Coordinates of C-alpha atoms in Angstrom, one line a residue:
Chain A
M1 CA 24.0 38.2 8.4
I2 CA 21.5 38.7 10.7
R3 CA 18.9 41.6 10.4
I4 CA 16.4 41.8 13.6
K5 CA 13.9 44.8 13.1
N6 CA 11.4 45.3 16.2
L7 CA 10.9 42.1 17.5
H8 CA 8.4 41.3 19.7
K9 CA 8.1 38.1 21.9
S10 CA 5.8 37.3 24.6
Y11 CA 4.6 34.2 26.3
E12 CA 1.0 33.1 27.9
I13 CA 1.2 31.7 30.6
G14 CA -2.1 30.8 32.2
S15 CA -4.2 34.0 31.3
N16 CA -1.5 36.5 31.7
S17 CA 1.3 37.2 28.7
L18 CA 4.6 37.5 29.8
H19 CA 6.3 40.1 27.5
V20 CA 9.8 38.9 26.9
L21 CA 11.1 40.6 24.0
K22 CA 9.8 44.4 23.9
G23 CA 11.1 45.6 20.4
I24 CA 14.4 44.4 19.7
D25 CA 16.9 46.2 16.5
F26 CA 19.9 44.0 16.3
N27 CA 22.3 42.9 13.3
V28 CA 25.0 40.8 13.2
S29 CA 27.6 41.1 9.8
E30 CA 29.9 38.0 8.6
G31 CA 32.9 37.2 11.1
E32 CA 31.5 39.0 14.3
L33 CA 31.7 37.6 17.9
V34 CA 29.0 39.1 19.8
A35 CA 28.1 38.1 23.6
I36 CA 24.4 39.0 24.4
M37 CA 24.7 39.3 28.2
G38 CA 21.7 40.0 30.8
S39 CA 20.2 38.8 34.1
S40 CA 17.8 35.8 34.2
G41 CA 14.7 36.9 32.6
S42 CA 16.2 39.3 30.4
G43 CA 15.4 37.8 27.3
K44 CA 18.4 36.9 25.9
S45 CA 17.9 33.2 25.7
T46 CA 14.5 33.4 24.0
L47 CA 16.5 36.0 21.7
L48 CA 18.8 33.4 20.9
N49 CA 16.2 30.6 20.3
I50 CA 14.5 32.6 18.0
I51 CA 17.7 33.7 16.1
G52 CA 18.0 29.6 16.4
M53 CA 14.3 29.3 15.2
L54 CA 13.7 26.6 17.8
D55 CA 11.2 29.4 19.0
N56 CA 9.1 31.7 16.9
Y57 CA 8.5 35.4 17.5
D58 CA 5.3 37.4 17.2
N59 CA 6.0 40.7 15.4
G60 CA 8.4 42.5 13.4
S61 CA 10.9 40.6 11.6
Y62 CA 14.2 38.7 11.5
E63 CA 16.0 38.0 8.2
L64 CA 19.1 35.5 7.9
D65 CA 21.4 36.0 5.4
N66 CA 19.1 37.4 3.9
I67 CA 16.3 34.9 3.7
L68 CA 12.8 36.4 5.8
I69 CA 12.3 33.5 8.8
K70 CA 8.7 34.0 9.7
D71 CA 6.0 31.4 10.9
L72 CA 8.3 28.1 9.3
D73 CA 6.9 25.0 9.1
E74 CA 8.9 23.0 11.4
T75 CA 10.1 20.6 7.9
K76 CA 11.2 23.8 6.6
A77 CA 12.7 25.3 10.4
A78 CA 14.3 22.2 10.6
N79 CA 15.9 22.2 7.1
Y80 CA 17.5 26.0 7.7
R81 CA 18.4 24.6 11.0
N82 CA 20.6 22.1 9.7
K83 CA 22.0 24.1 6.6
F84 CA 22.5 27.6 8.4
L85 CA 22.8 27.2 12.1
G86 CA 24.7 25.6 14.7
F87 CA 24.1 24.8 18.3
V88 CA 26.3 24.2 21.3
F89 CA 23.8 24.3 24.7
Q90 CA 24.6 25.0 28.6
S91 CA 23.5 21.2 29.0
F92 CA 25.7 19.8 26.5
N93 CA 22.5 18.2 24.6
L94 CA 24.7 15.0 23.4
I95 CA 22.1 12.1 22.5
N96 CA 23.7 9.9 25.6
Y97 CA 23.2 6.4 24.0
K98 CA 25.2 7.5 21.2
S99 CA 29.1 7.7 21.1
A100 CA 31.3 11.0 20.4
V101 CA 31.6 10.5 17.1
E102 CA 27.6 8.8 16.6
N103 CA 26.6 12.5 17.9
V104 CA 29.0 14.5 15.4
I105 CA 27.6 12.4 12.5
L106 CA 23.7 13.4 12.9
P107 CA 24.0 16.8 11.1
L108 CA 25.3 15.0 8.2
Y109 CA 22.7 11.9 8.7
Y110 CA 19.8 15.1 8.5
Q111 CA 21.8 16.3 5.3
G112 CA 21.7 13.1 3.7
I113 CA 25.7 12.8 3.6
K114 CA 26.7 9.2 2.5
R115 CA 28.0 7.1 5.6
R116 CA 31.6 6.3 5.0
E117 CA 32.0 10.2 3.9
R118 CA 30.1 11.3 7.2
E119 CA 32.0 9.2 9.6
K120 CA 35.2 10.5 7.9
I121 CA 34.5 14.2 8.3
A122 CA 33.4 13.8 12.0
L123 CA 36.3 12.4 12.4
E124 CA 37.9 14.9 11.3
Y125 CA 35.7 17.4 13.3
L126 CA 36.4 15.3 16.5
D127 CA 40.3 15.8 15.4
N128 CA 39.9 19.5 15.3
V129 CA 38.5 19.5 19.3
G130 CA 41.7 17.0 20.3
L131 CA 39.1 14.6 21.0
K132 CA 39.8 11.9 17.8
N133 CA 41.1 9.3 20.6
W134 CA 37.7 9.9 22.3
A135 CA 35.5 9.1 19.3
S136 CA 34.2 6.1 20.4
H137 CA 32.9 7.1 24.0
L138 CA 29.7 7.3 25.2
P139 CA 29.0 11.0 26.5
S140 CA 28.9 9.8 30.0
E141 CA 32.5 8.6 29.8
L142 CA 33.7 12.5 28.9
S143 CA 34.6 14.7 31.7
G144 CA 31.9 18.2 31.4
G145 CA 35.1 20.2 29.0
Q146 CA 35.5 17.3 26.6
K147 CA 31.3 16.9 26.4
Q148 CA 30.9 20.7 25.3
R149 CA 34.0 20.2 22.6
V150 CA 32.3 17.2 21.0
A151 CA 29.1 19.9 21.2
I152 CA 31.2 22.5 19.6
A153 CA 31.8 19.7 16.8
R154 CA 28.6 18.3 16.1
A155 CA 28.0 21.9 15.7
M156 CA 30.8 22.9 13.7
V157 CA 30.2 19.9 11.5
S158 CA 27.5 21.1 9.2
K159 CA 29.4 23.8 8.6
P160 CA 26.7 26.6 9.4
K161 CA 26.5 30.2 8.9
V162 CA 25.9 30.9 12.2
L163 CA 27.3 29.5 15.5
L164 CA 25.0 29.9 18.5
A165 CA 26.4 29.1 21.8
D166 CA 23.7 29.0 25.0
E167 CA 25.6 29.4 28.1
P168 CA 28.1 27.3 27.1
T169 CA 30.5 27.6 29.8
G170 CA 27.7 27.3 32.4
A171 CA 28.4 24.0 33.8
L172 CA 32.5 24.2 33.4
D173 CA 34.5 25.3 36.1
S174 CA 37.0 28.2 34.7
K175 CA 39.9 26.6 33.5
T176 CA 37.5 24.4 31.1
S177 CA 35.9 27.1 30.5
T178 CA 38.5 29.1 29.0
E179 CA 39.5 26.0 27.0
V180 CA 36.2 26.2 25.7
M181 CA 36.3 29.8 25.0
S182 CA 40.1 29.3 23.2
L183 CA 38.1 27.3 21.1
I184 CA 34.9 29.4 20.6
Q185 CA 37.8 32.5 19.5
E186 CA 39.2 29.9 17.2
I187 CA 36.4 28.9 15.2
N188 CA 35.5 32.6 14.8
N189 CA 39.4 33.4 13.9
S190 CA 38.2 31.2 10.5
G191 CA 35.6 33.4 9.6
K192 CA 32.6 31.9 11.3
T193 CA 29.7 34.4 12.8
I194 CA 29.4 33.3 16.1
L195 CA 26.8 34.4 19.0
V196 CA 27.5 33.6 22.7
V197 CA 24.6 33.8 25.5
T198 CA 26.1 34.4 29.0
H199 CA 25.8 36.2 32.1
E200 CA 29.5 36.0 32.9
E201 CA 32.0 39.3 32.6
D202 CA 34.8 37.2 31.7
I203 CA 33.4 35.1 28.9
A204 CA 32.3 38.7 27.6
K205 CA 35.0 39.9 27.6
M206 CA 36.6 37.5 25.4
C207 CA 34.0 38.2 22.6
K208 CA 33.9 41.4 20.0
R209 CA 31.2 43.0 21.1
V210 CA 29.0 42.8 23.7
V211 CA 25.2 43.6 23.5
R212 CA 23.3 43.6 27.0
L213 CA 20.0 43.3 27.7
K214 CA 17.3 44.5 30.5
D215 CA 13.7 43.8 30.4
G216 CA 13.1 42.7 27.1
V217 CA 15.4 45.6 25.2
I218 CA 18.8 45.8 24.0
V219 CA 20.4 48.6 26.8
D220 CA 23.4 48.9 25.6
D221 CA 26.0 47.4 22.3
K222 CA 29.4 48.0 21.7
K223 CA 32.6 46.8 20.5
I224 CA 35.2 45.6 23.1
N225 CA 39.1 44.9 22.8
Q226 CA 38.4 41.3 23.1
K227 CA 41.0 39.4 25.2
V228 CA 42.8 37.0 23.5
L229 CA 43.6 33.5 24.6
Chain B
M1 CA 11.4 2.4 4.5
F2 CA 13.6 1.7 2.1
D3 CA 16.3 4.2 3.6
K4 CA 19.5 2.2 4.2
D5 CA 20.7 4.9 6.9
R6 CA 17.3 5.1 8.7
W7 CA 17.6 1.1 9.3
I8 CA 21.1 1.9 10.5
E9 CA 19.9 4.4 12.7
I10 CA 17.4 1.7 14.2
F11 CA 19.0 -0.9 14.7
E12 CA 21.5 1.5 16.7
T13 CA 19.1 2.3 19.0
I14 CA 17.6 -1.0 19.4
K15 CA 21.2 -2.6 20.1
K16 CA 21.5 0.6 22.8
N17 CA 18.4 0.2 24.9
K18 CA 17.6 -3.7 24.9
L19 CA 15.6 -3.3 27.8
R20 CA 13.1 -1.0 26.6
T21 CA 13.0 -3.3 23.1
F22 CA 12.9 -6.6 24.9
L23 CA 9.5 -5.2 27.1
A24 CA 8.0 -4.0 23.9
G25 CA 9.0 -6.6 22.2
F26 CA 7.5 -9.0 25.1
T27 CA 4.3 -7.4 25.4
V28 CA 3.4 -8.1 21.6
A29 CA 5.3 -11.6 21.7
L30 CA 3.2 -13.1 24.7
G31 CA -0.2 -11.4 23.7
I32 CA -0.1 -13.3 20.0
F33 CA 1.6 -16.2 21.8
I34 CA -1.9 -16.1 24.3
F35 CA -3.7 -15.1 21.8
I36 CA -3.0 -18.2 19.3
M37 CA -2.9 -21.0 22.4
L38 CA -6.5 -19.8 23.5
F39 CA -8.0 -20.2 20.0
G40 CA -6.0 -23.4 19.4
L41 CA -7.1 -25.3 22.8
A42 CA -10.4 -23.8 21.7
N43 CA -10.5 -25.7 18.6
G44 CA -9.2 -28.7 20.2
L45 CA -12.3 -28.7 22.7
E46 CA -14.8 -28.7 19.3
N47 CA -13.0 -31.2 17.7
T48 CA -13.2 -33.2 20.2
F49 CA -17.1 -32.3 20.8
E50 CA -17.4 -33.5 16.8
K51 CA -15.3 -36.6 17.0
Y52 CA -17.8 -37.8 19.8
F53 CA -21.0 -37.0 17.8
K54 CA -20.0 -37.2 13.9
D55 CA -20.5 -40.7 14.6
D56 CA -24.1 -40.8 13.3
Q57 CA -26.4 -39.1 11.3
L58 CA -28.0 -36.2 12.6
N59 CA -31.8 -36.9 11.4
T60 CA -32.0 -40.4 13.4
I61 CA -34.1 -41.6 15.6
W62 CA -33.9 -44.3 18.7
I63 CA -36.1 -46.4 19.6
N64 CA -36.2 -48.9 22.9
G65 CA -38.6 -50.4 25.1
S66 CA -38.4 -50.5 28.5
R67 CA -40.2 -51.5 31.6
T68 CA -43.5 -49.8 32.1
S69 CA -44.0 -48.0 35.3
K70 CA -47.5 -47.5 35.5
P71 CA -50.4 -50.4 35.0
Y72 CA -52.5 -50.2 32.5
A73 CA -55.6 -52.2 30.4
G74 CA -55.2 -55.0 33.4
Y75 CA -51.4 -55.2 33.3
E76 CA -49.4 -54.6 35.8
S77 CA -46.6 -52.2 36.1
N78 CA -42.8 -53.1 35.9
R79 CA -44.0 -54.9 32.1
R80 CA -41.4 -55.5 30.0
I81 CA -42.4 -53.8 26.5
R82 CA -40.2 -55.6 23.5
L83 CA -40.0 -54.3 20.0
K84 CA -40.6 -56.9 17.5
N85 CA -40.4 -57.2 13.6
E86 CA -43.9 -56.3 13.1
D87 CA -43.4 -53.0 15.0
L88 CA -41.2 -52.0 12.5
E89 CA -43.2 -53.2 9.3
D90 CA -46.4 -51.0 10.9
I91 CA -43.9 -48.3 11.5
Q92 CA -42.7 -48.4 8.5
N93 CA -46.3 -48.5 6.7
K94 CA -48.1 -46.1 9.0
Y95 CA -45.3 -43.1 9.0
D96 CA -43.8 -44.0 5.2
F97 CA -44.1 -40.4 4.3
F98 CA -41.9 -39.0 7.2
I99 CA -39.5 -42.1 7.1
K100 CA -36.2 -42.1 4.9
G101 CA -35.2 -45.5 6.1
L102 CA -35.3 -47.8 9.3
T103 CA -33.5 -50.5 10.4
P104 CA -33.6 -52.6 13.5
R105 CA -30.9 -53.9 15.9
I106 CA -29.7 -56.8 17.8
T107 CA -26.9 -56.7 19.6
I108 CA -25.0 -59.2 21.4
S109 CA -21.6 -60.1 22.2
S110 CA -20.1 -63.3 21.0
E111 CA -16.4 -64.7 20.1
V112 CA -15.8 -65.0 17.2
G113 CA -12.3 -66.8 15.9
Y114 CA -10.6 -67.3 12.0
K115 CA -8.4 -70.2 11.9
L116 CA -6.4 -70.3 15.5
K117 CA -7.3 -66.9 16.4
S118 CA -10.5 -65.6 18.3
N119 CA -11.6 -62.7 20.2
N120 CA -14.7 -61.5 21.8
Y121 CA -16.6 -58.7 19.7
T122 CA -20.1 -56.9 19.8
V123 CA -22.0 -58.5 17.1
R124 CA -25.0 -56.6 15.8
G125 CA -28.0 -58.1 13.7
V126 CA -29.3 -55.0 11.4
G127 CA -30.9 -54.3 8.3
P128 CA -29.1 -52.7 5.1
H129 CA -30.6 -49.0 6.4
H130 CA -28.2 -49.3 9.8
Q131 CA -25.2 -48.7 7.4
F132 CA -26.7 -44.7 6.8
N133 CA -27.7 -44.6 10.2
E134 CA -24.0 -45.1 11.7
L135 CA -22.6 -43.7 8.4
T136 CA -20.5 -47.0 7.9
V137 CA -18.3 -47.0 5.3
I138 CA -17.2 -50.0 3.3
M139 CA -13.6 -50.5 2.3
N140 CA -14.0 -54.0 0.9
G141 CA -17.0 -55.9 -0.2
R142 CA -20.7 -54.9 0.5
Y143 CA -22.7 -54.5 3.5
I144 CA -25.5 -56.6 4.5
N145 CA -28.5 -56.1 1.9
E146 CA -31.9 -57.4 1.7
A147 CA -31.2 -61.2 0.0
D148 CA -29.1 -61.4 3.5
I149 CA -32.1 -60.4 5.6
F150 CA -34.8 -62.4 3.5
N151 CA -33.0 -65.5 3.0
K152 CA -31.6 -65.2 6.5
E153 CA -28.0 -65.7 5.2
R154 CA -25.0 -65.9 7.3
N155 CA -22.8 -63.2 6.2
V156 CA -21.0 -60.6 8.1
V157 CA -19.4 -57.3 7.4
I158 CA -16.4 -56.8 10.2
G159 CA -14.8 -54.2 11.3
R160 CA -11.7 -52.9 9.7
L161 CA -10.0 -53.9 13.4
V162 CA -11.5 -57.0 13.3
K163 CA -10.1 -57.9 9.6
Q164 CA -6.7 -56.4 11.5
D165 CA -6.9 -59.1 14.6
L166 CA -8.1 -62.1 12.7
F167 CA -6.7 -62.0 9.3
G168 CA -3.9 -59.5 9.7
S169 CA -2.7 -58.7 5.6
E170 CA -4.5 -61.4 4.6
N171 CA -8.3 -60.9 2.4
A172 CA -10.9 -61.6 4.3
I173 CA -13.5 -61.3 1.8
G174 CA -14.6 -64.6 1.0
K175 CA -13.4 -65.8 4.3
Y176 CA -15.3 -67.9 6.6
V177 CA -15.0 -67.1 10.6
N178 CA -16.6 -69.1 13.3
G179 CA -19.1 -67.9 15.9
G180 CA -21.4 -69.1 18.1
G181 CA -20.3 -72.7 16.6
R182 CA -21.4 -71.7 13.4
S183 CA -19.5 -70.6 10.7
W184 CA -20.3 -67.3 8.6
K185 CA -18.7 -66.1 5.3
V186 CA -17.4 -62.6 5.4
V187 CA -18.3 -60.5 2.5
G188 CA -17.1 -56.9 3.6
V189 CA -14.9 -54.8 5.4
F190 CA -15.9 -51.5 6.6
Q191 CA -14.3 -48.7 9.1
D192 CA -16.0 -45.9 11.0
D193 CA -15.2 -42.4 12.1
G194 CA -17.2 -42.9 15.3
G195 CA -13.9 -44.2 17.0
D196 CA -12.0 -48.0 17.8
N197 CA -15.1 -48.7 19.7
E198 CA -17.2 -49.0 16.3
E199 CA -14.0 -50.7 14.4
R200 CA -14.3 -53.5 16.5
M201 CA -18.0 -54.7 15.4
I202 CA -19.5 -57.2 13.5
Y203 CA -22.7 -56.8 11.6
C204 CA -24.7 -59.6 10.2
S205 CA -28.4 -59.9 9.3
Y206 CA -30.9 -59.3 12.2
T207 CA -33.0 -62.3 10.8
T208 CA -29.8 -64.6 10.6
L209 CA -29.2 -63.4 14.4
Q210 CA -33.0 -63.9 15.4
S211 CA -33.1 -67.7 13.6
I212 CA -30.2 -68.1 15.9
L213 CA -31.8 -66.7 19.3
K214 CA -34.1 -69.3 19.2
S215 CA -36.3 -68.0 16.1
S216 CA -36.9 -64.8 18.2
D217 CA -39.1 -62.3 16.5
E218 CA -38.0 -59.2 19.0
V219 CA -35.5 -56.6 18.5
D220 CA -33.6 -54.5 21.0
Q221 CA -33.8 -51.2 19.0
I222 CA -35.5 -49.7 16.1
I223 CA -33.1 -46.8 14.2
I224 CA -35.0 -44.4 11.9
S225 CA -33.6 -41.7 9.9
Y226 CA -36.6 -39.2 9.2
N227 CA -36.8 -37.0 5.8
P228 CA -35.2 -34.3 7.1
E229 CA -37.3 -31.8 4.9
I230 CA -39.4 -32.1 8.0
G231 CA -37.2 -30.1 9.8
Y232 CA -36.5 -30.1 13.8
E233 CA -40.5 -28.7 14.9
G234 CA -41.4 -31.7 12.5
A235 CA -38.9 -34.2 13.5
I236 CA -40.2 -33.6 17.4
E237 CA -43.7 -34.0 16.4
F238 CA -42.7 -36.9 14.5
E239 CA -41.2 -38.4 17.7
K240 CA -44.4 -37.9 19.7
N241 CA -46.4 -39.3 17.4
I242 CA -44.5 -42.5 17.3
K243 CA -44.0 -42.8 20.8
K244 CA -48.1 -42.1 20.9
Y245 CA -49.0 -44.8 18.3
L246 CA -46.1 -47.6 20.3
K247 CA -47.9 -46.6 23.1
S248 CA -51.2 -47.6 22.0
K249 CA -50.4 -50.4 20.5
K250 CA -48.1 -52.0 23.2
K251 CA -51.2 -50.9 25.7
I252 CA -49.2 -48.8 27.8
D253 CA -50.5 -46.0 29.8
P254 CA -50.3 -43.3 27.8
N255 CA -49.1 -40.8 30.4
D256 CA -46.4 -43.3 31.4
P257 CA -43.0 -41.8 30.9
K258 CA -42.0 -45.1 30.8
G259 CA -42.3 -47.9 28.6
I260 CA -41.1 -46.5 25.5
S261 CA -37.9 -44.6 25.1
I262 CA -37.2 -42.3 22.3
R263 CA -33.6 -40.3 21.8
S264 CA -33.2 -38.1 18.7
A265 CA -29.5 -36.9 17.4
S266 CA -31.0 -34.0 16.8
N267 CA -31.5 -33.2 20.8
D268 CA -28.7 -34.0 21.3
M269 CA -26.6 -32.1 18.8
Q270 CA -28.9 -28.9 19.6
Q271 CA -27.6 -29.1 23.0
N272 CA -24.3 -29.6 22.0
E273 CA -24.4 -27.1 19.6
Q274 CA -25.4 -24.4 21.9
F275 CA -23.1 -25.3 24.5
S276 CA -20.2 -25.0 21.5
S277 CA -21.7 -21.9 20.6
A278 CA -21.4 -20.5 23.9
L279 CA -18.1 -21.6 24.6
N280 CA -17.0 -19.9 21.1
Y281 CA -18.6 -16.7 22.2
M282 CA -16.7 -16.8 25.4
I283 CA -13.3 -17.8 23.4
I284 CA -13.7 -14.8 21.1
F285 CA -14.5 -12.5 23.8
I286 CA -11.5 -13.5 25.3
G287 CA -9.8 -13.5 22.7
I288 CA -10.0 -10.1 22.0
G289 CA -9.4 -8.8 25.0
T290 CA -5.8 -10.7 24.9
L291 CA -5.8 -8.9 21.9
L292 CA -6.5 -5.6 23.3
A293 CA -4.6 -5.9 26.3
G294 CA -2.0 -6.3 24.1
I295 CA -2.7 -3.2 22.0
I296 CA -3.2 -1.4 25.2
G297 CA 0.0 -2.7 26.8
I298 CA 2.2 -1.8 23.7
S299 CA 0.5 1.6 23.2
N300 CA 1.7 2.4 27.1
I301 CA 5.1 1.4 26.2
M302 CA 5.0 3.9 23.0
V303 CA 3.6 6.8 25.1
F304 CA 6.3 5.8 27.9
V305 CA 9.4 5.9 25.0
I306 CA 8.4 8.8 23.2
K307 CA 7.9 10.5 26.5
E308 CA 11.6 9.4 27.7
R309 CA 12.9 10.1 24.3
N310 CA 11.2 13.2 23.9
K311 CA 14.8 15.6 24.5
E312 CA 16.4 13.6 22.4
F313 CA 14.0 14.3 19.8
G314 CA 14.4 18.1 20.3
I315 CA 18.3 17.6 19.9
R316 CA 17.5 15.8 16.7
K317 CA 15.2 18.5 15.6
A318 CA 17.7 21.1 16.4
I319 CA 20.6 19.9 14.4
G320 CA 18.3 19.5 11.4
A321 CA 15.6 16.9 11.5
T322 CA 12.5 17.2 9.8
P323 CA 8.9 16.2 12.4
N324 CA 8.7 13.7 9.5
S325 CA 11.8 11.8 9.7
I326 CA 11.2 11.4 13.6
I327 CA 7.8 10.3 12.7
A328 CA 9.4 7.6 10.7
L329 CA 12.3 6.8 12.9
V330 CA 9.8 5.9 16.0
L331 CA 7.6 4.0 13.6
Q332 CA 9.9 2.3 11.9
E333 CA 11.5 0.8 15.2
S334 CA 8.0 0.0 16.1
I335 CA 6.5 -1.8 13.6
F336 CA 9.9 -3.2 12.9
I337 CA 10.3 -4.8 17.0
T338 CA 6.4 -5.7 17.0
T339 CA 6.5 -7.4 13.7
I340 CA 9.4 -9.6 14.6
S341 CA 7.9 -10.1 18.2
G342 CA 4.4 -10.9 16.9
Y343 CA 6.0 -13.4 14.5
V344 CA 8.1 -15.2 17.6
G345 CA 4.9 -15.1 19.1
L346 CA 2.9 -16.7 16.3
F347 CA 5.7 -19.5 16.0
F348 CA 6.2 -20.8 19.4
G349 CA 2.6 -20.6 19.9
V350 CA 1.8 -22.4 16.4
L351 CA 5.0 -25.3 17.6
L352 CA 3.2 -25.9 21.2
L353 CA 0.1 -26.3 19.8
S354 CA 0.8 -28.2 17.0
S355 CA 3.0 -30.6 19.9
I356 CA 0.4 -31.2 21.7
G357 CA -1.9 -33.1 19.6
D358 CA -4.1 -35.5 21.3
K359 CA -1.8 -35.8 24.6
L360 CA -4.6 -33.8 26.2
E361 CA -7.7 -35.8 25.1
K362 CA -8.2 -37.9 27.8
T363 CA -8.5 -35.5 30.8
Y364 CA -9.2 -32.3 29.3
F365 CA -11.3 -33.1 25.8
I366 CA -8.7 -31.4 23.7
T367 CA -8.0 -32.9 20.7
D368 CA -5.8 -31.6 17.6
P369 CA -5.9 -28.1 18.7
Y370 CA -4.9 -26.1 15.8
V371 CA -5.4 -22.5 14.7
D372 CA -5.9 -21.4 11.0
F373 CA -2.5 -20.4 10.2
N374 CA -4.4 -16.9 8.3
F375 CA -6.6 -16.0 10.9
A376 CA -3.0 -16.0 13.2
V377 CA -1.4 -14.1 10.9
S378 CA -4.1 -11.5 10.5
A379 CA -4.6 -11.2 14.1
T380 CA -0.9 -10.0 14.4
I381 CA -1.2 -8.1 11.6
M382 CA -3.6 -6.3 13.5
L383 CA -1.5 -6.3 16.6
V384 CA 1.3 -4.6 14.5
F385 CA -1.4 -1.9 13.1
F386 CA -2.5 -0.9 16.5
G387 CA 0.6 -0.9 17.8
A388 CA 1.8 1.5 15.2
L389 CA -1.1 3.6 15.6
A390 CA -0.7 4.1 18.9
G391 CA 3.0 5.1 17.9
Y392 CA 2.3 7.0 15.5
L393 CA 0.2 9.8 17.6
P394 CA 2.4 10.4 20.6
A395 CA 5.2 10.5 18.2
K396 CA 3.3 13.1 15.8
K397 CA 3.0 15.4 18.9
A398 CA 6.4 14.6 19.6
A399 CA 7.5 15.7 16.5
M400 CA 5.7 19.2 15.9
I401 CA 6.5 20.4 19.1
K402 CA 9.0 23.3 19.4
P403 CA 12.8 21.8 19.9
I404 CA 13.4 24.4 22.7
K405 CA 10.4 22.9 24.9
A406 CA 11.6 19.5 24.5
L407 CA 15.1 20.7 25.1
N408 CA 14.2 22.3 28.5
E409 CA 12.9 19.2 29.6
K410 CA 15.2 17.9 32.6

């Protein structure tokens, strides 16, 4: 599903150049649940952003579902993101003046699906994350766990090939974290490929494979026994 | 533009960001409103101007006799100079080439009545050419003619309001009115754009009036229409020549500033035109300033709004919004708000202007303020256009940045 070869990325900060990713080789097959771990500054979020086409890379190659993703213009990138990828962020990134269901509808709106139909689909997905009764609530009226579940529903509603989660439990307490991870496992068990960036060992243990980054290189990559919730 | 979904999206955004929408709309509406009011009031001022000066022909010179201020040729100073019928003829003969027409004027005030009604009116003894000087418009009958002058006929032409006062709805032509113990035949009714006073006037032959005023041959004033072809410079030269000629004829010191006084409409008009064009420039300047302030105001709001929504645009892009869809979203919303509020401002501006009418005429010299509707609409479209342009640049910038940068903003 994901094939990355010798990926380099550096940021220009003033006159200095910060080399964040120093040659990453990394493959993910369909249906995997991969935790990407590392301390802050290890390049794990950058890697996820590049996989998510939210950011570009300097050297190497990245293929998603056999399509080379390189130097895309923003319009093309937007279309690919909409078709292939779902995002879950640490800070939820819901649009604060839109209700739960309106947030979930948005990817369908950009896919050009008809209004009545996308409302139906969105409610279905909200139901899947157990928030059907909260559909008309604004994000400010939801708890952190509920917000993240809305975000997951929004990420899943466009039926992406890969779900990318950047510290999905970073802003949640441990009980809510477990709930969200259980939801992610459930989605993964239905066949979806998921990448989770985290720095918590507990969260990583709930995945099927753990990749460790340090100073921009992969230092460890192994399958583990998943802690099933 | 006709994407129904995007409109729904925009209406939802507007509904949920009422303050922002209100501020943007208010800026535009106020800008247009002030712009309309300003131009309208300026036009009203100009209307008043025109109303006061439209009365007379421009190529007109008024000549009056007055008291001398210097002794000359054996005469003492403070001698009263009177214009006479022969002066009229002499001027006509000497300056025939320059003159389109001329008329004397004798003004008296007299009680004039018909049947039981009577009233005090200004009566002017004039020649036929007076009609062209005063731009008098005959409604019924005719004006004073050469036969009236020659035969000293007791014929009068009465103003529209005189006719209304004395005759009401009755036909006045051919009826006789009483004045100065004599009866006068009404031969015409006139109207005049110069205002109500001008229409409470009665004209008769100056020779007739002179015969009643103990066969005097004096006139109060000589009014000359000169040939417009001689131009402004020519007119000034002509004025000087007449003054010189009359002074020598009446034996007045050539250096005496008094004795003969000449007033010309072209002089008045030039001053008025200068004043009114200065006023116009000022108003255009302020108007453009107002419009600019509106444009800058709406630009500021757009920049702020886009900055505020930067993260939202990042989120939208992460879930599949193309840059163009974001630009379109911002622009369509801004054009929609500015258009609606622009026309609200336009509507209230025009409404207020048209409700003013002549209420401000007495105190502020503003009559019937108006704006050319096409002009007002163009101004509104301009503001909408520049508002959109002001939104386009930051929107394009916001739409092109990498979503991760927008998402990382707190």
